[in-house]
Amino acid sequence: MNIQEFAATLGLSVSTVSKALNGREDVSPATRQRVLKAAEQHSFSPDPTARRLRRQSSDTVAFVISSPQLSFAHPFFLDMLVGVNDAMDAGGYQVIIASARSVETELDVFKRLISKQRIDGLLFGRTRRHDERIAYLLEHDVPFVTFGRSQTSDDYPYVDIDRFVVGRAGCARFITLGHRRIALIHTPEYLMLSHFEHEGYKEALHAAGIAYDETLCVEAAMAEEDGARAARRLLELPDPPTAIVCGHDFIAMGAMRAIAETGRTPGLDVGVIGADNHPFGSYVQPALTTFSADTQHAGKRMAEMLLERLSGKSSRELQEVWLPQLIVRASDGPHRSGM
Amino acid sequence: MNIQEFAATLGLSVSTVSKALNGREDVSPATRQRVLKAAEQHSFSPDPTARRLRRQSSDTVAFVISSPQLSFAHPFFLDMLVGVNDAMDAGGYQVIIASARSVETELDVFKRLISKQRIDGLLFGRTRRHDERIAYLLEHDVPFVTFGRSQTSDDYPYVDIDRFVVGRAGCARFITLGHRRIALIHTPEYLMLSHFEHEGYKEALHAAGIAYDETLCVEAAMAEEDGARAARRLLELPDPPTAIVCGHDFIAMGAMRAIAETGRTPGLDVGVIGADNHPFGSYVQPALTTFSADTQHAGKRMAEMLLERLSGKSSRELQEVWLPQLIVRASDGPHRSGM
DNA sequence: ATATTGACCGAAATCGATTTCGGTCCATCC
DNA sequence: GGATGGACCGAAATCGATTTCGGTCAATAT
C-alpha cells in the first residue's frame, strides 16, 4: 500500500494525506485526525526510502567498530551500541554498523561510508593522539561524535573518560600506601588515552616529590598476554617496582599473572591497579582494584550529542569529560615494608 | 554530482551510463570502460537511496539484540555482529541493529521493523521452544536466520550449537569419572537450548543405568548470581550431588562460588562443567571445564545463509547444527570416593 | 544498390514519497 | 450583493536513480 492507494481509500489527495501525516499546516484538524486514524488502522506508513530520496537525508548514522580482534577487551561495547541505537531510534535515525579490520584500512572505511553510503553522521572510539579520521571528517564537514579526545583538534564533539585521573589517582593511591617505586603499564602510545595516563602518573609522582624514572613506564596492548609480558620486563629490573598502575584491566590481570609467576603475591608483594572496571575484575584473585567506566551511558550520551549536532548545535557545547571513580578491591595491597 | 551531471561530462545519456555502471548489455566495451574509469576519477557512485527506491529493495537487514541487560553473558556477541556485518557488506547489504528491551516488547520490535522499516531480512538468537517471533516471520514471509532452533517450526534457516551434546557429554564425563549423583542446572525453560540440555542429560543417565531424579534438575538464568542460587538449592538437598552440569559458564561460575561457600572445594568435592567457553573460564579457580562455541563464525555463517535465502535457496538446505567440543580444564575433578 | 541485422544509444516512464503553488469554496464584511 | 480573506485541498514538479522500448547507424547479405 502506497500513499496513493491510501489516499484513495480516504477520498483525499496524496498531498493532503502527506501533509496530515507530517504535521504540516493547511490541513483541518478533523481531516488530520481522520488520516492518522486510518493510517493506524490500515497500518500504513510512508515508505522510508522514498521519503529519504525526497528529503535528501539518509536518516542513517554509522557506528564504527574498530579493531574487532580486540573487541572482547571492551565487554560493554555492545551495551554502548545498544545505548547508541536506542537514542538514535528515538530520534528517528537508524544505526548501521561498520567494521574496520585494521588500523591501516580504517580511514578507507570512513571514506567509503561518506562517499558511497551517504550517511548523516558517525560515531567511533579509540581516538588517537594524531587521528587522521578526525582530520578527514572535519575537513569534509561530516558530523560525528567520538569516544575519546585527540590532539588533532579540539573542535568536535566527544565524550571521554578522564584517563589523567586514572594515572594520577592510581599512582597517588600507591604513594599513600607507602610505595615509592611505582611503575606504569600504559596503553599503546598512539592512543590518546595513553598520553593522559602517562601525564597523570607523572603529576602524582611530582606532587609527592618522587623522581620520574622512565624505565618504569612501559607500553602494552589491551590484552592479558601483553600485560604479562610488560610486567615481566618490569620485574626483571635491578630495582623492580613494588606497585604497578595499569591502563586497562586486562593489562592488570596479565601483570598479576606475571607477578605470581615470579613467586611474589599480587596485591601483597606487588600492588596492581587497573582501569575500566571489567567484570572479570571481581572474579580474579585477588579481586582487582580499578576505575569505573560507564560505557553504556557514554553510548547513549554520544548518540544524543550527535542528534544535537545534526540539529545545529556547535561542537564546543558538546564536549564532556567524565570523572572515573576508584573501585577499591584487593589488588592494591599495602606496601609490605610500609611506612 | 548525480548521474545526470555525470553523464553530461561524458557526453552520454543517463541510461547508457546507468547500464554501463550496472553491467548491463547494450553498452559497447569501450564505452563501459570509459564510464567506469570516469566514475572512479570523479568518485561518482549512484545514490543508494534512489537506487533502492527504484529497485524496490532496501538492501538492509536487521540484527536484533535481545535482552541487552544480559548481553555480557554473550561476550562474543559483538564478534558475531562483526561477522554478520562483514558478510553482509560483501553481499552489498547494510546491517542495522535493533534492540528489544524485554521479552514482552520483542515481537513489537519485529513488527515495527517489518512494517515501517521495510527490511529485507532478519537475524536473531535466543530462540525459544515456542517462539512467536518465528511464527510471525514465517506467516509474513519475511526471510530470516536464527541462532538456535525452535519447536514452533523446522522450516526456516538456522545455525545452532548442539546443546543435546552439552547435556549428554557433560553428564557422561562425570559418569566416567565415577560420579553417580549428577545434577543439572539448565538455562531458562522457555529457551530451546534448555530443552536440549535436559534431554541430553537424561540420555546420558539412561545409558549408564542411573535413575533420573528430577530434584537434581534446576533452572537458572545465564548469570553468576542465579547460578549460585540454584547450586545452593542443590547442595542443601539431603543427598546432594557430587557433580553439576551447567547450561552456561556464568551459571557454572556461580555454582563454584556456592560450592566454595559451603566449605567444599569445586572441582574436587563437587565437579562442575559449564558451556559456551566464556573467556572468564580460564581465569577462575579452578579453571572451568566447558564446551566450545564459535559464536564469531556462527555470525558469519548466519549472514551467508541469509544471503542465500534472499537469492532463493530453500530453508531446508540452510540448517546447520554444530558440534561443541569438550574443553577440559580443572573444574571437572574426579569423584573423591571414586572407583 | 537495397534490405536486413545487430550493436548501440537515448527519451521517457517509473519507484513513492514531499512540497509548491494555484484554485475552490465558504464565511465575513462593507 | 459583491468583494475580500482565510481555510482547505489537489495537480504537478521534484528527488536520483533504473529500465523499457523505440530509434539510429554501420556492417553485412543478397
PDB file of N, CA, C and O in Angstrom, chain B residues 154-194:
ATOM      1  N   ASP B 154      10.176 -26.161  11.888  1.00  0.00           N
ATOM      2  CA  ASP B 154      11.524 -26.556  11.490  1.00  0.00           C
ATOM      3  C   ASP B 154      11.774 -26.179  10.039  1.00  0.00           C
ATOM      4  O   ASP B 154      12.635 -26.714   9.376  1.00  0.00           O
ATOM      5  N   ASP B 155      10.987 -25.243   9.568  1.00  0.00           N
ATOM      6  CA  ASP B 155      11.092 -24.860   8.168  1.00  0.00           C
ATOM      7  C   ASP B 155      11.642 -23.448   8.003  1.00  0.00           C
ATOM      8  O   ASP B 155      11.017 -22.592   7.366  1.00  0.00           O
ATOM      9  N   TYR B 156      12.781 -23.240   8.585  1.00  0.00           N
ATOM     10  CA  TYR B 156      13.447 -21.950   8.447  1.00  0.00           C
ATOM     11  C   TYR B 156      14.934 -22.174   8.648  1.00  0.00           C
ATOM     12  O   TYR B 156      15.351 -23.200   9.185  1.00  0.00           O
ATOM     13  N   PRO B 157      15.771 -21.237   8.205  1.00  0.00           N
ATOM     14  CA  PRO B 157      17.222 -21.445   8.274  1.00  0.00           C
ATOM     15  C   PRO B 157      17.769 -21.107   9.664  1.00  0.00           C
ATOM     16  O   PRO B 157      17.318 -20.151  10.281  1.00  0.00           O
ATOM     17  N   TYR B 158      18.708 -21.900  10.107  1.00  0.00           N
ATOM     18  CA  TYR B 158      19.334 -21.609  11.391  1.00  0.00           C
ATOM     19  C   TYR B 158      20.738 -22.174  11.474  1.00  0.00           C
ATOM     20  O   TYR B 158      21.109 -23.083  10.731  1.00  0.00           O
ATOM     21  N   VAL B 159      21.506 -21.589  12.373  1.00  0.00           N
ATOM     22  CA  VAL B 159      22.755 -22.191  12.824  1.00  0.00           C
ATOM     23  C   VAL B 159      22.524 -22.474  14.294  1.00  0.00           C
ATOM     24  O   VAL B 159      21.956 -21.644  15.001  1.00  0.00           O
ATOM     25  N   ASP B 160      22.899 -23.639  14.735  1.00  0.00           N
ATOM     26  CA  ASP B 160      22.714 -23.951  16.150  1.00  0.00           C
ATOM     27  C   ASP B 160      23.926 -24.717  16.653  1.00  0.00           C
ATOM     28  O   ASP B 160      24.626 -25.367  15.878  1.00  0.00           O
ATOM     29  N   ILE B 161      24.162 -24.587  17.940  1.00  0.00           N
ATOM     30  CA  ILE B 161      25.211 -25.398  18.560  1.00  0.00           C
ATOM     31  C   ILE B 161      24.497 -26.442  19.398  1.00  0.00           C
ATOM     32  O   ILE B 161      23.599 -26.124  20.185  1.00  0.00           O
ATOM     33  N   ASP B 162      24.856 -27.669  19.196  1.00  0.00           N
ATOM     34  CA  ASP B 162      24.086 -28.776  19.747  1.00  0.00           C
ATOM     35  C   ASP B 162      24.172 -28.863  21.274  1.00  0.00           C
ATOM     36  O   ASP B 162      25.158 -29.346  21.821  1.00  0.00           O
ATOM     37  N   ARG B 163      23.130 -28.408  21.944  1.00  0.00           N
ATOM     38  CA  ARG B 163      23.116 -28.441  23.398  1.00  0.00           C
ATOM     39  C   ARG B 163      22.780 -29.816  23.938  1.00  0.00           C
ATOM     40  O   ARG B 163      22.996 -30.089  25.112  1.00  0.00           O
ATOM     41  N   PHE B 164      22.229 -30.639  23.086  1.00  0.00           N
ATOM     42  CA  PHE B 164      21.983 -32.027  23.493  1.00  0.00           C
ATOM     43  C   PHE B 164      23.322 -32.669  23.838  1.00  0.00           C
ATOM     44  O   PHE B 164      23.466 -33.353  24.858  1.00  0.00           O
ATOM     45  N   VAL B 165      24.307 -32.399  23.001  1.00  0.00           N
ATOM     46  CA  VAL B 165      25.650 -32.920  23.228  1.00  0.00           C
ATOM     47  C   VAL B 165      26.243 -32.358  24.515  1.00  0.00           C
ATOM     48  O   VAL B 165      26.917 -33.071  25.270  1.00  0.00           O
ATOM     49  N   VAL B 166      25.973 -31.098  24.774  1.00  0.00           N
ATOM     50  CA  VAL B 166      26.459 -30.485  26.013  1.00  0.00           C
ATOM     51  C   VAL B 166      25.905 -31.253  27.215  1.00  0.00           C
ATOM     52  O   VAL B 166      26.650 -31.655  28.118  1.00  0.00           O
ATOM     53  N   GLY B 167      24.604 -31.460  27.201  1.00  0.00           N
ATOM     54  CA  GLY B 167      23.966 -32.172  28.311  1.00  0.00           C
ATOM     55  C   GLY B 167      24.481 -33.605  28.431  1.00  0.00           C
ATOM     56  O   GLY B 167      24.841 -34.055  29.516  1.00  0.00           O
ATOM     57  N   ARG B 168      24.539 -34.282  27.301  1.00  0.00           N
ATOM     58  CA  ARG B 168      24.925 -35.687  27.337  1.00  0.00           C
ATOM     59  C   ARG B 168      26.408 -35.875  27.647  1.00  0.00           C
ATOM     60  O   ARG B 168      26.776 -36.608  28.561  1.00  0.00           O
ATOM     61  N   ALA B 169      27.245 -35.191  26.888  1.00  0.00           N
ATOM     62  CA  ALA B 169      28.690 -35.369  27.083  1.00  0.00           C
ATOM     63  C   ALA B 169      29.149 -34.836  28.436  1.00  0.00           C
ATOM     64  O   ALA B 169      30.060 -35.390  29.058  1.00  0.00           O
ATOM     65  N   GLY B 170      28.507 -33.770  28.895  1.00  0.00           N
ATOM     66  CA  GLY B 170      28.863 -33.235  30.210  1.00  0.00           C
ATOM     67  C   GLY B 170      28.539 -34.249  31.292  1.00  0.00           C
ATOM     68  O   GLY B 170      29.375 -34.560  32.152  1.00  0.00           O
ATOM     69  N   CYS B 171      27.346 -34.779  31.211  1.00  0.00           N
ATOM     70  CA  CYS B 171      26.917 -35.775  32.196  1.00  0.00           C
ATOM     71  C   CYS B 171      27.757 -37.054  32.079  1.00  0.00           C
ATOM     72  O   CYS B 171      28.207 -37.619  33.078  1.00  0.00           O
ATOM     73  N   ALA B 172      27.969 -37.480  30.852  1.00  0.00           N
ATOM     74  CA  ALA B 172      28.738 -38.713  30.613  1.00  0.00           C
ATOM     75  C   ALA B 172      30.159 -38.593  31.157  1.00  0.00           C
ATOM     76  O   ALA B 172      30.720 -39.546  31.688  1.00  0.00           O
ATOM     77  N   ARG B 173      30.712 -37.416  31.014  1.00  0.00           N
ATOM     78  CA  ARG B 173      32.066 -37.186  31.524  1.00  0.00           C
ATOM     79  C   ARG B 173      32.115 -37.446  33.031  1.00  0.00           C
ATOM     80  O   ARG B 173      33.028 -38.102  33.529  1.00  0.00           O
ATOM     81  N   PHE B 174      31.121 -36.949  33.728  1.00  0.00           N
ATOM     82  CA  PHE B 174      31.090 -37.150  35.180  1.00  0.00           C
ATOM     83  C   PHE B 174      30.876 -38.623  35.531  1.00  0.00           C
ATOM     84  O   PHE B 174      31.448 -39.138  36.484  1.00  0.00           O
ATOM     85  N   ILE B 175      30.054 -39.303  34.744  1.00  0.00           N
ATOM     86  CA  ILE B 175      29.815 -40.730  34.981  1.00  0.00           C
ATOM     87  C   ILE B 175      31.123 -41.496  34.831  1.00  0.00           C
ATOM     88  O   ILE B 175      31.474 -42.334  35.655  1.00  0.00           O
ATOM     89  N   THR B 176      31.860 -41.159  33.801  1.00  0.00           N
ATOM     90  CA  THR B 176      33.163 -41.792  33.577  1.00  0.00           C
ATOM     91  C   THR B 176      34.095 -41.587  34.764  1.00  0.00           C
ATOM     92  O   THR B 176      34.884 -42.453  35.120  1.00  0.00           O
ATOM     93  N   LEU B 177      33.966 -40.393  35.359  1.00  0.00           N
ATOM     94  CA  LEU B 177      34.833 -40.071  36.496  1.00  0.00           C
ATOM     95  C   LEU B 177      34.351 -40.708  37.801  1.00  0.00           C
ATOM     96  O   LEU B 177      34.937 -40.467  38.864  1.00  0.00           O
ATOM     97  N   GLY B 178      33.281 -41.472  37.727  1.00  0.00           N
ATOM     98  CA  GLY B 178      32.834 -42.186  38.910  1.00  0.00           C
ATOM     99  C   GLY B 178      31.662 -41.561  39.658  1.00  0.00           C
ATOM    100  O   GLY B 178      31.201 -42.083  40.660  1.00  0.00           O
ATOM    101  N   HIS B 179      31.200 -40.429  39.167  1.00  0.00           N
ATOM    102  CA  HIS B 179      30.051 -39.798  39.820  1.00  0.00           C
ATOM    103  C   HIS B 179      28.776 -40.584  39.525  1.00  0.00           C
ATOM    104  O   HIS B 179      28.628 -41.173  38.442  1.00  0.00           O
ATOM    105  N   ARG B 180      27.875 -40.582  40.504  1.00  0.00           N
ATOM    106  CA  ARG B 180      26.579 -41.224  40.296  1.00  0.00           C
ATOM    107  C   ARG B 180      25.466 -40.216  40.543  1.00  0.00           C
ATOM    108  O   ARG B 180      24.366 -40.350  40.033  1.00  0.00           O
ATOM    109  N   ARG B 181      25.754 -39.252  41.337  1.00  0.00           N
ATOM    110  CA  ARG B 181      24.733 -38.256  41.701  1.00  0.00           C
ATOM    111  C   ARG B 181      25.092 -36.937  41.007  1.00  0.00           C
ATOM    112  O   ARG B 181      25.855 -36.109  41.525  1.00  0.00           O
ATOM    113  N   ILE B 182      24.553 -36.787  39.826  1.00  0.00           N
ATOM    114  CA  ILE B 182      24.927 -35.668  38.970  1.00  0.00           C
ATOM    115  C   ILE B 182      23.740 -34.741  38.762  1.00  0.00           C
ATOM    116  O   ILE B 182      22.661 -35.189  38.360  1.00  0.00           O
ATOM    117  N   ALA B 183      23.948 -33.476  39.029  1.00  0.00           N
ATOM    118  CA  ALA B 183      22.854 -32.505  38.878  1.00  0.00           C
ATOM    119  C   ALA B 183      22.984 -31.745  37.555  1.00  0.00           C
ATOM    120  O   ALA B 183      24.025 -31.772  36.897  1.00  0.00           O
ATOM    121  N   LEU B 184      21.892 -31.098  37.195  1.00  0.00           N
ATOM    122  CA  LEU B 184      21.903 -30.235  36.001  1.00  0.00           C
ATOM    123  C   LEU B 184      21.305 -28.882  36.360  1.00  0.00           C
ATOM    124  O   LEU B 184      20.198 -28.814  36.900  1.00  0.00           O
ATOM    125  N   ILE B 185      22.064 -27.843  36.130  1.00  0.00           N
ATOM    126  CA  ILE B 185      21.456 -26.502  36.211  1.00  0.00           C
ATOM    127  C   ILE B 185      21.318 -26.033  34.776  1.00  0.00           C
ATOM    128  O   ILE B 185      22.306 -25.670  34.130  1.00  0.00           O
ATOM    129  N   HIS B 186      20.107 -26.085  34.278  1.00  0.00           N
ATOM    130  CA  HIS B 186      19.902 -25.730  32.882  1.00  0.00           C
ATOM    131  C   HIS B 186      19.465 -24.281  32.735  1.00  0.00           C
ATOM    132  O   HIS B 186      19.062 -23.641  33.708  1.00  0.00           O
ATOM    133  N   THR B 187      19.567 -23.791  31.536  1.00  0.00           N
ATOM    134  CA  THR B 187      19.162 -22.419  31.242  1.00  0.00           C
ATOM    135  C   THR B 187      17.634 -22.330  31.306  1.00  0.00           C
ATOM    136  O   THR B 187      16.958 -23.357  31.357  1.00  0.00           O
ATOM    137  N   PRO B 188      17.079 -21.129  31.296  1.00  0.00           N
ATOM    138  CA  PRO B 188      15.631 -20.985  31.484  1.00  0.00           C
ATOM    139  C   PRO B 188      14.804 -21.854  30.542  1.00  0.00           C
ATOM    140  O   PRO B 188      15.056 -21.903  29.340  1.00  0.00           O
ATOM    141  N   GLU B 189      13.830 -22.473  31.142  1.00  0.00           N
ATOM    142  CA  GLU B 189      12.963 -23.453  30.487  1.00  0.00           C
ATOM    143  C   GLU B 189      12.433 -23.003  29.125  1.00  0.00           C
ATOM    144  O   GLU B 189      12.351 -23.785  28.188  1.00  0.00           O
ATOM    145  N   TYR B 190      12.078 -21.742  29.033  1.00  0.00           N
ATOM    146  CA  TYR B 190      11.421 -21.288  27.803  1.00  0.00           C
ATOM    147  C   TYR B 190      12.371 -21.218  26.604  1.00  0.00           C
ATOM    148  O   TYR B 190      11.938 -21.148  25.461  1.00  0.00           O
ATOM    149  N   LEU B 191      13.663 -21.263  26.879  1.00  0.00           N
ATOM    150  CA  LEU B 191      14.629 -21.259  25.777  1.00  0.00           C
ATOM    151  C   LEU B 191      14.786 -22.667  25.209  1.00  0.00           C
ATOM    152  O   LEU B 191      14.826 -23.650  25.943  1.00  0.00           O
ATOM    153  N   MET B 192      14.915 -22.727  23.905  1.00  0.00           N
ATOM    154  CA  MET B 192      15.020 -24.026  23.251  1.00  0.00           C
ATOM    155  C   MET B 192      16.244 -24.799  23.723  1.00  0.00           C
ATOM    156  O   MET B 192      16.206 -26.014  23.904  1.00  0.00           O
ATOM    157  N   LEU B 193      17.331 -24.105  23.923  1.00  0.00           N
ATOM    158  CA  LEU B 193      18.551 -24.813  24.290  1.00  0.00           C
ATOM    159  C   LEU B 193      18.423 -25.525  25.626  1.00  0.00           C
ATOM    160  O   LEU B 193      19.043 -26.564  25.853  1.00  0.00           O
ATOM    161  N   SER B 194      17.592 -24.965  26.496  1.00  0.00           N
ATOM    162  CA  SER B 194      17.345 -25.598  27.790  1.00  0.00           C
ATOM    163  C   SER B 194      16.804 -27.010  27.600  1.00  0.00           C
ATOM    164  O   SER B 194      17.227 -27.963  28.260  1.00  0.00           O
TER     165      SER B 194
END
